[in-house]
mmCIF file of C-alpha atoms in Angstrom:
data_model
loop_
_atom_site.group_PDB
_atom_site.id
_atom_site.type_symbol
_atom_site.label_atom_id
_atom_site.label_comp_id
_atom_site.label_asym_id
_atom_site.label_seq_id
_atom_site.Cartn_x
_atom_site.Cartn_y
_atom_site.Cartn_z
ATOM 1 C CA UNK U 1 -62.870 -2.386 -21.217
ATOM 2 C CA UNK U 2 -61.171 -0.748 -18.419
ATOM 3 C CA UNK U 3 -61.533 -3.842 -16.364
ATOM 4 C CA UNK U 4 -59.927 -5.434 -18.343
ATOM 5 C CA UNK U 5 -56.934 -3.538 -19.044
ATOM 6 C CA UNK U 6 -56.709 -2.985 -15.487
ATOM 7 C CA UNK U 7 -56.234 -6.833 -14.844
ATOM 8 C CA UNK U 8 -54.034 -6.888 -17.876
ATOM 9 C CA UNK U 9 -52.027 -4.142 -16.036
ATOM 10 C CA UNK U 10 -52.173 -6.361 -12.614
ATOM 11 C CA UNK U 11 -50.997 -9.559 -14.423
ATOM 12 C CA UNK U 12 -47.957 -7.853 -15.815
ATOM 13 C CA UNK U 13 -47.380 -6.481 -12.717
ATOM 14 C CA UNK U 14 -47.430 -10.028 -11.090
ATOM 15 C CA UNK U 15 -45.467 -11.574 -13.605
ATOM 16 C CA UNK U 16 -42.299 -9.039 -13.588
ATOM 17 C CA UNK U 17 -42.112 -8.152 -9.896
ATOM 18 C CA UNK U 18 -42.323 -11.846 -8.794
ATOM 19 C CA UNK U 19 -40.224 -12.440 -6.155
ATOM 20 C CA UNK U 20 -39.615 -15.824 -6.644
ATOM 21 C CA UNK U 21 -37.822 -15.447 -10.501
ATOM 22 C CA UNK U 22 -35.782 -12.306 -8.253
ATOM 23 C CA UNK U 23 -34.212 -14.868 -5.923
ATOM 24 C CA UNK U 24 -33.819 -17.712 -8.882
ATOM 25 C CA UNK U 25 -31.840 -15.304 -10.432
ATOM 26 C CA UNK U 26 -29.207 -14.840 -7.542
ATOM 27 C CA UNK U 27 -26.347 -17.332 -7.341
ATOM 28 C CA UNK U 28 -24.566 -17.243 -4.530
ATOM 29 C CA UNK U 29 -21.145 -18.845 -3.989
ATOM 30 C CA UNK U 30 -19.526 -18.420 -0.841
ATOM 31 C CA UNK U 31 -16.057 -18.805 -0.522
ATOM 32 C CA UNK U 32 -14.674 -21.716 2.147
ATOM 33 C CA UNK U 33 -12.802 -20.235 5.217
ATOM 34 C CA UNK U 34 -9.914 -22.022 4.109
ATOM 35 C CA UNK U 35 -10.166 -20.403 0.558
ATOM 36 C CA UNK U 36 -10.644 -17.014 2.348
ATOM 37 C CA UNK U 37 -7.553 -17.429 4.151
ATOM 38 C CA UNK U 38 -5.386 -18.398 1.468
ATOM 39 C CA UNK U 39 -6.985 -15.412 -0.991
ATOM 40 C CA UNK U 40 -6.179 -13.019 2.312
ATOM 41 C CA UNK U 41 -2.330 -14.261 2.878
ATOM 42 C CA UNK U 42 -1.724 -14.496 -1.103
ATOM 43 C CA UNK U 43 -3.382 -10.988 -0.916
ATOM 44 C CA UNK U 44 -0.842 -10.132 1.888
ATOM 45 C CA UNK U 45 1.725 -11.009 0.263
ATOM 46 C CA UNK U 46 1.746 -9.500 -2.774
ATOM 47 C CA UNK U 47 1.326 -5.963 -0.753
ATOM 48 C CA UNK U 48 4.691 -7.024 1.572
ATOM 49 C CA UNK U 49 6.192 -8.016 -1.994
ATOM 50 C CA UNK U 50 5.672 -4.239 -3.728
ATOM 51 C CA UNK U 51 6.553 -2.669 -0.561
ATOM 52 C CA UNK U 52 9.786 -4.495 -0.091
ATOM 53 C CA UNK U 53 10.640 -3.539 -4.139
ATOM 54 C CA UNK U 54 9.543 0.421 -2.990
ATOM 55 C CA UNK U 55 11.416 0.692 0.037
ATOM 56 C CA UNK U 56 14.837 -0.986 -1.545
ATOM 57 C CA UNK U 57 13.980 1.906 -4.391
ATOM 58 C CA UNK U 58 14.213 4.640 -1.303
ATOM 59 C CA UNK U 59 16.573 3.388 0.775
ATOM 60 C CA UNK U 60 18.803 3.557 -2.620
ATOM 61 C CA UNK U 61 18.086 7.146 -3.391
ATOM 62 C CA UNK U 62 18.272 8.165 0.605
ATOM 63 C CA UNK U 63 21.577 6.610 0.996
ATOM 64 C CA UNK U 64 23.275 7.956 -2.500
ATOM 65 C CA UNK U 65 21.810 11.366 -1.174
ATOM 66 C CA UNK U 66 22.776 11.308 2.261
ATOM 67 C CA UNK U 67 26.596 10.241 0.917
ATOM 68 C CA UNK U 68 26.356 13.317 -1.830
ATOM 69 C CA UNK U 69 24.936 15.775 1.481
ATOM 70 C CA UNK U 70 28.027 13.988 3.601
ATOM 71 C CA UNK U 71 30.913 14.300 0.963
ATOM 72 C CA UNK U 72 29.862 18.053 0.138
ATOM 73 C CA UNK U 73 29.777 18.868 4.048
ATOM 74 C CA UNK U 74 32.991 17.092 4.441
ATOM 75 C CA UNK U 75 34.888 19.398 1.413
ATOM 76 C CA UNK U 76 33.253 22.620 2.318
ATOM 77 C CA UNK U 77 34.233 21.845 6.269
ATOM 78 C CA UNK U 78 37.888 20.624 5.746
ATOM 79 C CA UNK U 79 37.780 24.330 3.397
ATOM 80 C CA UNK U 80 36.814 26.328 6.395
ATOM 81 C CA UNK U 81 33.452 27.657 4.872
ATOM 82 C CA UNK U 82 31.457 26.553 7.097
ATOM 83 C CA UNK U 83 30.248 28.843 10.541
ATOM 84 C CA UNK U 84 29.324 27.078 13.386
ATOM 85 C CA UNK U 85 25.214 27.236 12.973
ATOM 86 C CA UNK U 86 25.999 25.625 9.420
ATOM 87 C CA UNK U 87 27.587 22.548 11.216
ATOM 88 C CA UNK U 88 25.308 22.397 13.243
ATOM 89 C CA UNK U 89 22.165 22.661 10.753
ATOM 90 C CA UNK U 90 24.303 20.399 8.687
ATOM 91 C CA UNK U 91 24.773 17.830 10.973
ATOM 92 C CA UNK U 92 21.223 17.648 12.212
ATOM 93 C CA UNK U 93 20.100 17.086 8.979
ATOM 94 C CA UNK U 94 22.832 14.830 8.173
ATOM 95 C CA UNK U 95 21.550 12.509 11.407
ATOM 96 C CA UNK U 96 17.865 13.017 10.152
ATOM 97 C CA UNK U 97 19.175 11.304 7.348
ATOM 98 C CA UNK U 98 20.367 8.484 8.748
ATOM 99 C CA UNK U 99 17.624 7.703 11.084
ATOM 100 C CA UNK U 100 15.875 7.424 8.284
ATOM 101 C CA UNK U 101 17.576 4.858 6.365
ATOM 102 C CA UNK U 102 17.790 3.057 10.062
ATOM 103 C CA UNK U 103 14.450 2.958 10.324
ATOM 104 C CA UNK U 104 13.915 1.785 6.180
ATOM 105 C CA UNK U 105 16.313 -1.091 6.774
ATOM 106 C CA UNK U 106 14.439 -2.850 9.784
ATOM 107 C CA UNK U 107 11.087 -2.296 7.341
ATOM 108 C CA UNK U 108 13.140 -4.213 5.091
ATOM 109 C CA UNK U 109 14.057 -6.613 7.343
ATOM 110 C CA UNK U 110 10.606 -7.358 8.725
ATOM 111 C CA UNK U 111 9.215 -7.380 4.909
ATOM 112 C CA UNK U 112 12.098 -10.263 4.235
ATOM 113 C CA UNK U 113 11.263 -12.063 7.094
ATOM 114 C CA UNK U 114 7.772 -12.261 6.425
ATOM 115 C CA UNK U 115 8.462 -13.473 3.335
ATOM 116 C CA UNK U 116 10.593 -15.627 4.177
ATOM 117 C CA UNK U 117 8.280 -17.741 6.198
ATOM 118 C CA UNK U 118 5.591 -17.502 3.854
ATOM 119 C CA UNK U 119 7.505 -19.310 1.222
#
């Protein structure tokens, strides 16, 4: 009796952990290099396509701020409020600012021209 449900034990054994059903199972598709590509640049694309819509979002918001920060430091200037070190700090931040929205515009630029020549 215990021979026998020892090889009754063995046979199941065999039968589930058989490799060969474990690699019948698999299907493998591969994807052509050409296909890669294509998935990569659409891919790409999209990403260049949200970050163009994100950066025209802040470079909106930046440049109505940095016109508020410029038209407030203009009136409280030309009304003689303003000491020197708050020029100064002013101005600084004022030129912070506008590096800023230099440096989102060229993104912007580079995100347009890529693109551009992509379609």
């Amino acid at each position: 009796m215990r021979k026998l449900t020892a090889l009754i034990v063995l046979l199941g054994a065999f039968y589930f952990l058989n490799p060969s059903e474990i690699i019948a199972q698999e299907v493998k598709t591969e994807m052509t290099k050409e296909e890669k590509k294509a998935a990569k640049t659409a891919a790409k694309l999209e990403k260049a396509e949200a970050k163009l819509e994100k950066n025209r979002e802040k470079l909106e918001k930046i440049n109505q701020r940095y016109q508020k920060d410029l038209d407030n430091f203009q009136k409280k200037n030309a009304d003689g409020k303003l000491s020197p070190n708050d020029v100064a700090k002013i101005t600084k931040d004022l030129n912070k600012q506008a590096k800023a929205i230099e440096k989102l515009e060229k993104d912007i630029e580079k995100l347009e021209e890529i693109l551009a020549e992509a379609g």
